[in-house]
CSV table of C-alpha atoms in Angstrom, one decimal:
chain,number,residue,atom,x,y,z
V,1,MET,CA,37.3,-47.3,-26.9
V,2,GLU,CA,37.8,-50.8,-27.6
V,3,LYS,CA,37.7,-52.0,-30.7
V,4,LEU,CA,35.9,-54.1,-33.2
V,5,ILE,CA,36.2,-57.5,-32.9
V,6,PHE,CA,36.8,-57.4,-36.7
V,7,GLU,CA,39.7,-55.0,-36.3
V,8,ILE,CA,41.4,-57.1,-34.0
V,9,SER,CA,40.9,-59.6,-36.5
V,10,SER,CA,43.9,-61.5,-37.4
V,11,PRO,CA,44.3,-64.1,-41.1
V,12,GLY,CA,45.3,-67.9,-40.1
V,13,ARG,CA,44.3,-67.0,-36.2
V,14,LYS,CA,41.3,-69.1,-34.4
V,15,GLY,CA,40.2,-70.2,-31.6
V,16,TYR,CA,38.7,-72.9,-32.1
V,17,SER,CA,39.3,-76.9,-32.6
V,18,LEU,CA,37.2,-79.5,-34.7
V,19,PRO,CA,37.3,-82.9,-34.0
V,20,LYS,CA,38.2,-85.8,-36.2
V,21,LEU,CA,35.6,-86.6,-38.4
V,22,ASP,CA,33.4,-89.9,-37.5
V,23,VAL,CA,31.9,-90.1,-41.1
V,24,PRO,CA,33.3,-90.7,-44.5
V,25,ASP,CA,34.5,-86.7,-45.8
V,26,ALA,CA,32.8,-85.6,-49.1
V,27,ASP,CA,32.8,-82.4,-51.3
V,28,ILE,CA,30.1,-79.9,-50.2
V,29,LYS,CA,28.9,-80.0,-53.7
V,30,SER,CA,28.0,-83.1,-53.7
V,31,LEU,CA,25.4,-82.4,-50.8
V,32,ILE,CA,24.8,-79.1,-51.1
V,33,PRO,CA,22.7,-78.0,-54.9
V,34,GLN,CA,24.9,-75.5,-56.3
V,35,GLU,CA,22.5,-72.9,-56.8
V,36,CYS,CA,22.2,-73.1,-52.5
V,37,LEU,CA,25.9,-72.6,-51.8
V,38,ARG,CA,27.8,-69.2,-51.6
V,39,LYS,CA,30.4,-68.0,-53.5
V,40,ASP,CA,32.6,-66.6,-51.0
V,41,GLY,CA,33.2,-67.4,-47.6
V,42,PRO,CA,31.8,-65.4,-45.2
V,43,ASP,CA,33.6,-62.4,-43.5
V,44,LEU,CA,34.4,-63.7,-39.9
V,45,PRO,CA,36.5,-62.2,-37.3
V,46,GLU,CA,39.9,-64.5,-36.7
V,47,VAL,CA,40.9,-64.6,-33.7
V,48,SER,CA,42.0,-66.8,-30.9
V,49,GLU,CA,39.6,-67.8,-28.0
V,50,LEU,CA,41.9,-65.5,-25.8
V,51,ASP,CA,41.3,-62.6,-28.1
V,52,CYS,CA,37.8,-62.9,-28.1
V,53,VAL,CA,37.8,-63.7,-24.2
V,54,ARG,CA,39.2,-60.2,-23.5
V,55,HIS,CA,37.5,-58.3,-26.3
V,56,PHE,CA,33.8,-59.2,-25.0
V,57,THR,CA,35.0,-59.1,-21.5
V,58,ARG,CA,36.1,-55.3,-21.9
V,59,LEU,CA,33.1,-54.4,-23.7
V,60,SER,CA,31.0,-55.5,-20.6
V,61,GLN,CA,33.2,-53.4,-18.5
V,62,LEU,CA,31.9,-50.6,-20.6
V,63,ASN,CA,28.8,-51.1,-20.1
V,64,TYR,CA,26.6,-49.2,-17.0
V,65,SER,CA,24.3,-50.9,-15.0
V,66,ILE,CA,22.3,-50.9,-11.7
V,67,ASP,CA,24.8,-53.9,-10.7
V,68,THR,CA,27.8,-51.2,-11.1
V,69,ASN,CA,26.5,-47.7,-10.5
V,70,PHE,CA,24.1,-45.5,-8.9
V,71,TYR,CA,21.1,-44.7,-11.6
V,72,PRO,CA,19.0,-42.3,-10.5
V,73,LEU,CA,16.9,-42.4,-13.6
V,74,GLY,CA,13.0,-40.7,-12.5
V,75,SER,CA,10.8,-41.9,-13.5
V,76,CYS,CA,12.1,-45.2,-14.6
V,77,THR,CA,12.5,-47.2,-10.9
V,78,MET,CA,15.9,-48.4,-11.6
V,79,LYS,CA,16.0,-50.3,-8.3
V,80,TYR,CA,18.8,-53.0,-7.7
V,81,ASN,CA,17.2,-56.8,-8.9
V,82,PRO,CA,18.2,-59.9,-6.2
V,83,LYS,CA,19.5,-62.4,-8.0
V,84,ILE,CA,17.5,-64.8,-6.6
V,85,ASN,CA,14.8,-63.5,-8.6
V,86,GLU,CA,16.5,-64.4,-11.8
V,87,LYS,CA,17.5,-67.5,-10.6
V,88,MET,CA,14.2,-69.1,-10.6
V,89,ALA,CA,13.3,-66.9,-13.8
V,90,GLY,CA,15.6,-69.4,-15.4
V,91,LEU,CA,14.7,-72.9,-13.8
V,92,PRO,CA,13.6,-75.7,-16.5
V,93,GLN,CA,10.7,-75.9,-15.1
V,94,PHE,CA,9.8,-72.8,-16.3
V,95,THR,CA,11.8,-72.2,-19.1
V,96,GLY,CA,11.6,-75.7,-20.5
V,97,LEU,CA,7.7,-75.4,-21.1
V,98,HIS,CA,5.6,-74.7,-24.5
V,99,PRO,CA,2.7,-72.3,-25.1
V,100,TYR,CA,0.9,-75.3,-26.6
V,101,GLN,CA,0.9,-77.5,-23.5
V,102,PRO,CA,-2.3,-79.0,-22.2
V,103,GLU,CA,-3.3,-77.0,-19.6
V,104,THR,CA,-3.0,-80.2,-17.1
V,105,SER,CA,0.8,-79.7,-17.6
V,106,VAL,CA,1.6,-76.3,-16.6
V,107,GLN,CA,-0.8,-76.1,-13.4
V,108,GLY,CA,2.4,-75.4,-11.7
V,109,MET,CA,3.2,-71.7,-14.2
V,110,LEU,CA,-1.0,-71.6,-14.2
V,111,GLU,CA,-0.6,-71.0,-10.7
V,112,VAL,CA,2.0,-68.5,-10.2
V,113,LEU,CA,0.1,-66.6,-12.9
V,114,TYR,CA,-3.1,-66.2,-11.1
V,115,GLU,CA,-1.7,-65.9,-7.9
V,116,THR,CA,0.2,-63.1,-9.0
V,117,GLU,CA,-3.5,-61.9,-10.4
V,118,GLN,CA,-5.0,-62.2,-6.6
V,119,ALA,CA,-1.7,-60.1,-5.3
V,120,LEU,CA,-2.2,-57.3,-7.6
V,121,CYS,CA,-5.6,-56.8,-6.8
V,122,LYS,CA,-4.7,-57.4,-3.4
V,123,ILE,CA,-1.9,-54.6,-3.8
V,124,CYS,CA,-3.8,-52.3,-6.0
V,125,GLY,CA,-7.1,-52.9,-4.6
V,126,MET,CA,-9.0,-54.3,-7.7
V,127,ASP,CA,-11.5,-56.6,-8.3
V,128,ALA,CA,-9.6,-58.6,-11.7
V,129,PHE,CA,-6.4,-58.2,-13.4
V,130,THR,CA,-4.8,-59.4,-17.2
V,131,LEU,CA,-1.0,-60.4,-17.5
V,132,GLN,CA,-1.1,-60.2,-20.9
V,133,PRO,CA,0.4,-56.6,-22.0
V,134,ALA,CA,4.1,-56.6,-22.8
V,135,ALA,CA,5.2,-53.1,-21.3
V,136,GLY,CA,3.6,-50.3,-19.3
V,137,ALA,CA,2.3,-48.4,-22.8
V,138,HIS,CA,0.8,-51.7,-24.0
V,139,GLY,CA,-0.9,-52.1,-20.5
V,140,GLU,CA,-2.3,-48.0,-21.6
V,141,LEU,CA,-3.8,-49.5,-25.1
V,142,THR,CA,-5.1,-52.2,-23.2
V,143,GLY,CA,-6.7,-50.0,-20.2
V,144,MET,CA,-8.3,-47.4,-23.2
V,145,LEU,CA,-9.5,-50.7,-25.0
V,146,ILE,CA,-11.5,-52.2,-22.1
V,147,VAL,CA,-12.8,-48.1,-21.6
V,148,ARG,CA,-14.0,-47.7,-25.3
V,149,ALA,CA,-15.6,-50.9,-24.9
V,150,TYR,CA,-17.5,-50.2,-21.7
V,151,HIS,CA,-18.4,-46.7,-23.3
V,152,THR,CA,-19.5,-48.9,-26.2
V,153,SER,CA,-21.7,-50.9,-24.2
V,154,LYS,CA,-23.4,-48.5,-22.6
V,155,GLY,CA,-24.2,-46.7,-26.1
V,156,SER,CA,-21.4,-44.5,-27.4
V,157,PRO,CA,-17.4,-44.6,-26.9
V,158,ARG,CA,-17.5,-41.4,-26.5
V,159,LYS,CA,-15.4,-39.1,-28.0
V,160,LYS,CA,-12.2,-37.3,-25.6
V,161,VAL,CA,-9.5,-38.5,-23.0
V,162,VAL,CA,-8.7,-35.6,-20.6
V,163,ILE,CA,-4.9,-35.8,-19.7
V,164,PRO,CA,-2.7,-33.4,-17.2
V,165,ASP,CA,0.4,-31.6,-18.8
V,166,SER,CA,2.3,-33.0,-16.8
V,167,ALA,CA,1.5,-36.8,-18.0
V,168,HIS,CA,3.4,-39.0,-19.3
V,169,GLY,CA,4.1,-39.3,-23.1
V,170,THR,CA,2.6,-42.7,-23.6
V,171,ASN,CA,-0.8,-41.6,-22.4
V,172,PRO,CA,-2.0,-39.5,-25.7
V,173,ALA,CA,-0.5,-41.5,-27.8
V,174,SER,CA,-2.2,-44.0,-26.2
V,175,ALA,CA,-5.5,-42.4,-26.1
V,176,ALA,CA,-5.0,-41.5,-30.1
V,177,LEU,CA,-4.5,-44.9,-31.1
V,178,CYS,CA,-7.6,-46.1,-29.8
V,179,GLY,CA,-9.4,-42.8,-31.7
V,180,TYR,CA,-10.0,-40.4,-29.0
V,181,GLU,CA,-9.5,-36.4,-29.1
V,182,VAL,CA,-7.1,-35.6,-26.2
V,183,VAL,CA,-7.9,-32.4,-24.0
V,184,THR,CA,-4.8,-31.3,-21.5
V,185,VAL,CA,-5.6,-30.0,-18.4
V,186,ARG,CA,-3.0,-27.8,-16.8
V,187,SER,CA,-1.5,-28.3,-13.2
V,188,ASP,CA,-1.8,-25.3,-10.6
V,189,LYS,CA,1.7,-23.7,-9.4
V,190,ALA,CA,1.9,-26.6,-6.7
V,191,GLY,CA,2.2,-29.0,-9.5
V,192,ARG,CA,-0.9,-30.9,-9.5
V,193,ILE,CA,-4.5,-31.3,-11.3
V,194,ASP,CA,-5.7,-27.8,-11.6
V,195,LEU,CA,-9.5,-28.7,-10.2
V,196,ASP,CA,-11.3,-25.8,-12.1
V,197,SER,CA,-9.6,-26.9,-15.4
V,198,LEU,CA,-10.9,-30.4,-14.6
V,199,LYS,CA,-14.1,-29.2,-14.4
V,200,ALA,CA,-14.3,-27.4,-17.3
V,201,ALA,CA,-12.6,-30.2,-19.4
V,202,MET,CA,-15.5,-32.7,-18.3
V,203,ASP,CA,-18.3,-33.1,-20.8
V,204,ASP,CA,-20.6,-36.2,-21.4
V,205,GLU,CA,-18.5,-36.8,-24.3
V,206,VAL,CA,-15.3,-37.6,-21.9
V,207,ALA,CA,-15.0,-40.9,-21.7
V,208,VAL,CA,-11.8,-41.3,-19.3
V,209,LEU,CA,-8.9,-39.5,-16.8
V,210,MET,CA,-5.9,-41.0,-17.5
V,211,LEU,CA,-4.2,-40.1,-13.8
V,212,THR,CA,-0.5,-40.3,-12.7
V,213,ASN,CA,-0.7,-40.8,-8.9
V,214,PRO,CA,2.3,-40.0,-7.4
V,215,ASN,CA,2.4,-37.5,-10.4
V,216,THR,CA,5.7,-37.2,-12.4
V,217,LEU,CA,6.7,-34.1,-10.3
V,218,GLY,CA,6.9,-36.8,-7.3
V,219,LEU,CA,3.7,-35.2,-5.4
V,220,PHE,CA,0.9,-37.4,-4.5
V,221,GLU,CA,-2.5,-35.9,-5.6
V,222,LYS,CA,-4.2,-35.2,-2.7
V,223,ASN,CA,-7.3,-34.4,-3.9
V,224,VAL,CA,-7.8,-37.2,-5.4
V,225,LYS,CA,-11.4,-38.0,-4.2
V,226,GLU,CA,-12.7,-34.9,-5.2
V,227,ILE,CA,-11.5,-35.7,-8.9
V,228,ALA,CA,-12.7,-39.2,-9.0
V,229,ASP,CA,-16.3,-37.3,-8.0
V,230,ILE,CA,-16.0,-34.7,-10.7
V,231,VAL,CA,-14.6,-37.8,-13.0
V,232,HIS,CA,-17.8,-40.1,-12.0
V,233,LYS,CA,-19.8,-37.6,-12.1
V,234,ALA,CA,-19.5,-37.2,-15.7
V,235,GLY,CA,-20.2,-40.4,-16.5
V,236,ALA,CA,-16.4,-40.9,-17.1
V,237,LEU,CA,-13.8,-43.2,-15.9
V,238,LEU,CA,-10.5,-42.7,-14.1
V,239,TYR,CA,-7.6,-44.2,-15.2
V,240,LEU,CA,-4.3,-44.8,-13.3
V,241,ASP,CA,-0.7,-44.7,-14.9
V,242,GLY,CA,0.8,-46.6,-12.4
V,243,ALA,CA,4.3,-46.0,-13.6
V,244,ASN,CA,5.3,-44.7,-9.8
V,245,LEU,CA,3.7,-47.4,-8.3
V,246,ASN,CA,6.9,-47.8,-5.9
V,247,ALA,CA,5.8,-45.4,-4.4
V,248,LEU,CA,2.5,-46.6,-3.0
V,249,LEU,CA,3.3,-50.2,-1.9
V,250,GLY,CA,1.3,-51.5,0.9
V,251,VAL,CA,0.6,-47.9,2.1
V,252,ALA,CA,-2.4,-46.7,-0.8
V,253,ARG,CA,-4.3,-48.3,-2.9
V,254,PRO,CA,-5.2,-47.0,-6.4
V,255,GLY,CA,-8.8,-48.6,-6.1
V,256,ASP,CA,-9.7,-47.0,-3.2
V,257,MET,CA,-8.9,-43.8,-4.2
V,258,GLY,CA,-11.9,-44.4,-6.6
V,259,PHE,CA,-9.8,-45.5,-10.2
V,260,ASP,CA,-11.8,-47.7,-12.4
V,261,VAL,CA,-8.7,-49.1,-14.6
V,262,CYS,CA,-5.1,-49.2,-13.7
V,263,HIS,CA,-1.9,-50.6,-15.2
V,264,VAL,CA,1.4,-51.9,-13.3
V,265,ASN,CA,5.0,-51.8,-15.0
V,266,LEU,CA,6.2,-55.0,-13.1
V,267,HIS,CA,9.7,-54.8,-14.0
V,268,LYS,CA,10.1,-51.3,-12.3
V,269,THR,CA,8.0,-51.7,-9.2
V,270,PHE,CA,8.5,-55.8,-9.0
V,271,SER,CA,12.4,-56.0,-10.2
V,272,THR,CA,13.1,-57.1,-13.4
V,273,PRO,CA,16.5,-55.6,-15.3
V,274,HIS,CA,14.7,-52.9,-17.9
V,275,GLY,CA,16.5,-50.5,-19.4
V,276,GLY,CA,17.1,-50.3,-23.6
V,277,GLY,CA,13.9,-51.4,-24.2
V,278,GLY,CA,13.0,-54.8,-22.3
V,279,PRO,CA,11.5,-57.0,-20.8
V,280,GLY,CA,8.4,-55.8,-20.0
V,281,SER,CA,4.9,-56.6,-18.4
V,282,GLY,CA,2.3,-54.1,-18.0
V,283,PRO,CA,-0.6,-56.0,-16.3
V,284,VAL,CA,-4.1,-54.3,-16.2
V,285,GLY,CA,-6.6,-53.9,-13.2
V,286,VAL,CA,-10.1,-53.4,-13.3
V,287,LYS,CA,-12.9,-52.6,-11.0
V,288,ALA,CA,-15.7,-55.2,-11.3
V,289,HIS,CA,-18.2,-54.0,-13.8
V,290,LEU,CA,-15.1,-53.5,-16.1
V,291,ALA,CA,-13.7,-57.3,-15.8
V,292,ASP,CA,-16.7,-58.5,-18.7
V,293,PHE,CA,-13.7,-56.6,-21.2
V,294,LEU,CA,-11.0,-58.0,-19.7
V,295,PRO,CA,-8.5,-59.6,-22.9
V,296,ILE,CA,-9.1,-63.4,-22.9
V,297,PRO,CA,-8.1,-66.0,-22.3
V,298,ARG,CA,-9.0,-65.1,-18.3
V,299,ILE,CA,-7.3,-67.5,-15.7
V,300,LYS,CA,-10.4,-69.7,-13.9
V,301,GLN,CA,-9.9,-71.6,-11.1
V,302,LYS,CA,-12.5,-74.4,-10.9
V,303,ARG,CA,-12.4,-77.7,-8.3
V,304,ASN,CA,-8.6,-77.2,-7.7
V,305,LYS,CA,-7.7,-76.9,-11.2
V,306,LEU,CA,-6.8,-74.2,-13.3
V,307,SER,CA,-7.4,-73.1,-16.7
V,308,LEU,CA,-7.7,-70.8,-19.7
V,309,ASP,CA,-11.2,-69.1,-19.9
V,310,TYR,CA,-11.3,-67.8,-23.8
V,311,ASP,CA,-15.6,-67.4,-23.6
V,312,GLN,CA,-16.3,-64.0,-22.5
V,313,LYS,CA,-18.3,-62.5,-24.7
V,314,ARG,CA,-18.0,-59.1,-24.0
V,315,SER,CA,-14.0,-59.2,-23.7
V,316,ILE,CA,-11.9,-56.8,-25.7
V,317,GLY,CA,-9.9,-59.6,-27.4
V,318,LYS,CA,-6.3,-60.5,-27.3
V,319,VAL,CA,-4.1,-58.1,-26.7
V,320,ARG,CA,-0.7,-60.4,-27.2
V,321,ALA,CA,0.7,-63.9,-28.5
V,322,PHE,CA,0.4,-66.5,-25.3
V,323,TYR,CA,-0.1,-65.1,-22.0
V,324,GLY,CA,1.9,-61.9,-21.4
V,325,ASN,CA,6.0,-61.7,-20.5
V,326,THR,CA,5.7,-64.8,-18.0
V,327,GLY,CA,9.5,-64.0,-16.9
V,328,VAL,CA,8.9,-61.0,-16.1
V,329,ILE,CA,5.7,-62.0,-13.9
V,330,ILE,CA,8.1,-64.8,-12.1
V,331,ARG,CA,10.4,-62.5,-11.5
V,332,ALA,CA,7.7,-60.5,-9.5
V,333,TYR,CA,6.0,-63.5,-8.0
V,334,CYS,CA,9.3,-64.2,-6.3
V,335,TYR,CA,9.6,-60.5,-5.2
V,336,MET,CA,6.5,-60.3,-4.1
V,337,LYS,CA,6.5,-63.6,-2.0
V,338,SER,CA,9.8,-62.7,-0.6
V,339,LEU,CA,9.2,-59.7,0.5
V,340,GLY,CA,5.4,-59.6,1.8
V,341,SER,CA,3.2,-57.4,2.8
V,342,ASP,CA,5.6,-55.8,5.2
V,343,GLY,CA,8.2,-55.9,3.0
V,344,LEU,CA,7.1,-54.3,0.3
V,345,LYS,CA,5.1,-51.8,2.6
V,346,ASP,CA,8.9,-50.8,3.9
V,347,ALA,CA,10.5,-50.8,0.6
V,348,THR,CA,7.4,-47.8,-0.5
V,349,PHE,CA,8.4,-46.1,3.0
V,350,GLU,CA,12.7,-46.3,2.2
V,351,ALA,CA,12.1,-45.0,-1.4
V,352,VAL,CA,9.9,-41.8,-0.1
V,353,LEU,CA,12.7,-41.1,2.5
V,354,ASN,CA,15.9,-41.8,0.2
V,355,ALA,CA,14.0,-39.1,-1.8
V,356,ASN,CA,13.3,-36.8,0.4
V,357,TYR,CA,17.2,-37.0,1.9
V,358,LEU,CA,18.4,-36.5,-1.0
V,359,LYS,CA,15.6,-33.6,-2.1
V,360,ALA,CA,17.0,-31.6,1.4
V,361,LYS,CA,20.5,-32.1,0.6
V,362,LEU,CA,20.2,-30.6,-3.1
V,363,LYS,CA,17.4,-27.5,-2.7
V,364,ASN,CA,20.4,-25.2,-1.3
V,365,ASP,CA,22.0,-25.7,-4.4
V,366,TYR,CA,19.6,-26.4,-7.6
V,367,GLN,CA,16.0,-24.5,-7.7
V,368,LEU,CA,13.0,-27.0,-6.8
V,369,ALA,CA,10.8,-27.5,-9.6
V,370,VAL,CA,7.5,-26.5,-7.4
V,371,GLU,CA,7.3,-25.2,-3.6
V,372,ASP,CA,9.2,-27.6,-1.1
V,373,GLU,CA,7.1,-30.0,0.4
V,374,PRO,CA,7.5,-33.7,1.3
V,375,CYS,CA,8.1,-35.5,-2.5
V,376,MET,CA,7.2,-39.3,-2.8
V,377,HIS,CA,9.4,-41.9,-4.2
V,378,GLU,CA,11.2,-39.4,-6.8
V,379,PHE,CA,11.7,-35.1,-6.6
V,380,VAL,CA,12.2,-32.8,-9.5
V,381,LEU,CA,14.7,-29.7,-9.4
V,382,THR,CA,15.3,-27.3,-12.4
V,383,GLY,CA,18.2,-26.1,-13.8
V,384,LYS,CA,17.3,-22.9,-15.2
V,385,ASP,CA,19.3,-20.8,-12.8
V,386,LYS,CA,22.1,-22.5,-13.9
V,387,LYS,CA,21.6,-20.6,-17.2
V,388,GLU,CA,23.0,-16.9,-16.0
V,389,PHE,CA,26.5,-19.5,-16.3
V,390,GLY,CA,26.2,-20.3,-19.4
V,391,VAL,CA,25.0,-23.8,-17.9
V,392,LYS,CA,22.3,-26.3,-19.2
V,393,THR,CA,21.0,-29.2,-17.5
V,394,LEU,CA,22.2,-31.1,-20.4
V,395,ASP,CA,25.6,-30.0,-19.2
V,396,ILE,CA,24.9,-31.3,-15.4
V,397,ALA,CA,23.6,-34.5,-16.9
V,398,LYS,CA,26.9,-35.0,-18.7
V,399,ARG,CA,29.0,-33.8,-16.2
V,400,LEU,CA,27.8,-36.3,-14.0
V,401,LEU,CA,28.7,-39.6,-16.1
V,402,ASP,CA,32.3,-38.1,-15.3
V,403,TYR,CA,31.8,-38.7,-12.0
V,404,GLY,CA,30.5,-42.2,-11.8
V,405,PHE,CA,27.0,-41.3,-12.2
V,406,HIS,CA,24.4,-42.1,-14.8
V,407,ALA,CA,22.5,-39.0,-15.2
V,408,PRO,CA,19.0,-38.3,-13.8
V,409,THR,CA,16.3,-38.4,-16.1
V,410,VAL,CA,16.6,-34.5,-17.7
V,411,TYR,CA,13.8,-32.1,-19.7
V,412,PHE,CA,10.7,-34.0,-18.0
V,413,PRO,CA,8.3,-33.5,-17.2
V,414,LEU,CA,8.0,-30.3,-19.7
V,415,ILE,CA,5.8,-28.4,-17.8
V,416,VAL,CA,8.9,-27.5,-15.9
V,417,GLU,CA,11.9,-25.5,-17.5
V,418,GLU,CA,15.7,-27.0,-17.3
V,419,ALA,CA,14.0,-30.4,-15.6
V,420,ILE,CA,15.9,-32.8,-14.1
V,421,MET,CA,14.4,-35.5,-12.5
V,422,ILE,CA,15.8,-37.9,-9.9
V,423,GLU,CA,14.6,-41.2,-8.7
V,424,PRO,CA,17.2,-43.4,-6.3
V,425,THR,CA,14.7,-45.7,-5.2
V,426,GLU,CA,14.8,-47.7,-1.6
V,427,THR,CA,17.7,-50.0,-2.5
V,428,GLU,CA,20.7,-47.5,-2.5
V,429,SER,CA,22.6,-46.6,0.9
V,430,LYS,CA,23.3,-43.6,2.6
V,431,GLU,CA,26.8,-43.8,1.9
V,432,THR,CA,25.5,-43.7,-2.1
V,433,LEU,CA,23.0,-41.1,-1.6
V,434,ASP,CA,25.3,-38.9,0.2
V,435,ALA,CA,28.6,-39.3,-3.1
V,436,PHE,CA,25.6,-38.2,-5.4
V,437,ALA,CA,24.7,-35.2,-3.9
V,438,GLU,CA,28.4,-34.5,-2.7
V,439,THR,CA,28.9,-34.7,-7.0
V,440,MET,CA,25.8,-32.9,-7.6
V,441,ILE,CA,26.9,-29.7,-4.9
V,442,ARG,CA,30.6,-29.8,-6.3
V,443,ILE,CA,29.2,-29.4,-9.9
V,444,ALA,CA,26.9,-26.7,-9.0
V,445,ALA,CA,30.3,-25.1,-7.8
V,446,GLU,CA,31.8,-25.9,-11.0
V,447,ALA,CA,29.3,-23.8,-12.9
V,448,ARG,CA,29.7,-20.7,-11.3
V,449,SER,CA,33.3,-21.2,-11.5
V,450,ASN,CA,34.4,-23.1,-14.4
V,451,ALA,CA,31.4,-23.7,-16.5
V,452,SER,CA,33.6,-25.0,-19.7
V,453,LEU,CA,34.2,-28.1,-17.2
V,454,LEU,CA,30.4,-28.4,-18.1
V,455,THR,CA,29.9,-27.6,-21.1
V,456,GLY,CA,32.7,-29.7,-22.4
V,457,ALA,CA,31.7,-32.9,-20.5
V,458,PRO,CA,32.0,-35.9,-20.4
V,459,HIS,CA,35.6,-35.7,-20.5
V,460,ILE,CA,36.7,-39.2,-19.4
V,461,THR,CA,33.7,-41.6,-21.0
V,462,PRO,CA,34.8,-44.2,-23.6
V,463,VAL,CA,33.0,-41.3,-26.0
V,464,ARG,CA,32.4,-37.5,-25.5
V,465,ARG,CA,29.6,-35.8,-26.4
V,466,LEU,CA,27.4,-36.8,-28.9
V,467,ASP,CA,24.9,-35.7,-31.5
V,468,GLU,CA,22.1,-36.9,-29.9
V,469,VAL,CA,19.9,-36.9,-32.9
V,470,LEU,CA,22.2,-38.0,-34.9
V,471,ALA,CA,23.0,-41.2,-32.9
V,472,ALA,CA,19.4,-41.9,-32.4
V,473,ARG,CA,18.4,-41.4,-36.2
V,474,GLU,CA,21.6,-43.2,-37.9
V,475,LEU,CA,22.6,-45.4,-36.5
V,476,ASN,CA,25.7,-47.1,-37.4
V,477,LEU,CA,25.8,-51.1,-36.2
V,478,ARG,CA,27.3,-52.9,-39.2
V,479,TRP,CA,30.5,-53.3,-40.4
V,480,LYS,CA,31.8,-53.5,-43.5
V,481,LYS,CA,34.6,-55.3,-44.9
V,482,PRO,CA,36.5,-52.3,-46.2
V,483,GLY,CA,36.4,-52.0,-49.8
V,484,ALA,CA,33.0,-53.5,-49.8
């Protein structure tokens, strides 16, 4: 494991030189009040430039990223992010802008935002979009606030939000934050929402059904039109958790399926490097009957000029400072412009093809979570049959690290015992998929023949198996001088 930079420090060594003074020298005590001066010097590492370069280069090589290895993290859409999008987002014409500049001096930036909204409307079949939400979960919260405002305008906010048991955990959290009681409906044996349970849950106190489509089992909710009819008949709205939009681009539109509101994870579907907490962007789209409730400001076009309109009396208000995570939006804009409508559709086809290819390669060595049928952009296995060898899904995930692969998502969705969720995305080659499949098959054989290889994994990573609860809750990130 790489030492801390303080541990390679050597007294008196330095990696800098300062130019000769071109002003009169002076005692710092004559320049700064005594009470503002520290008593001791700061604890800084004393290293040469080469020490510093080698230390941070070694650290960077310990980092795992989509630029270095396959990253099949289900539900996270860890696709390759074209570098041209990074370059465009870093142009000084964008990074040099100040959010308080006059609108007349930021017409180019407003045009990017406006055209991104229009493109998302076209892709999702919605009538209006806001780009303000900072991430997917923030988009959910914004969507729930819109739902609440809509029902309040009709006389009652209603009390309940219905959510399938296969939903992302952020769904019930977003609903609860808006004061709603969460009602869970179960999935059927095929992994889709159970229509009888849904009908039983619907009444005139339900405000909305939050549905993910494709769902977290990687299956398209083929009864979505019937679901929409059931929901709308009760006077409720239908919300799409758009985290899995990568499986729909250019092929199917949420607005055409009957959804009234949806959010989109720009950072996932439209190629921004993510993971580790950001950056993100969670635009929210609505049908026309909800447009008045979108956050302010709205971007308006009038006489070939763009402006920010704050005069929206039914709006839920502002949900974020300024206009959203514009860097992520610029990357998404470039991604959509560079691929075009045909390219986006091709990306979806290839994402779905890659997922089905991997599923076919693995289904004889791992049980499928649901019956074998074509999946969308991801699929779910179960490692429960490996328990007879004393091996858990977590052990399989840890063993993958020894072979240089990032682990898939494990233990989600919660309705699958020992779940392993795999999302290859469209950017991986057949050779990479074959190598991953061969490794998974090899690990299945190891489970049968030498389970300790898995239960003791990882064996060759910089750190071995961590206490994950301790590592998450008791972070040790601050260096203290010995004896301090």
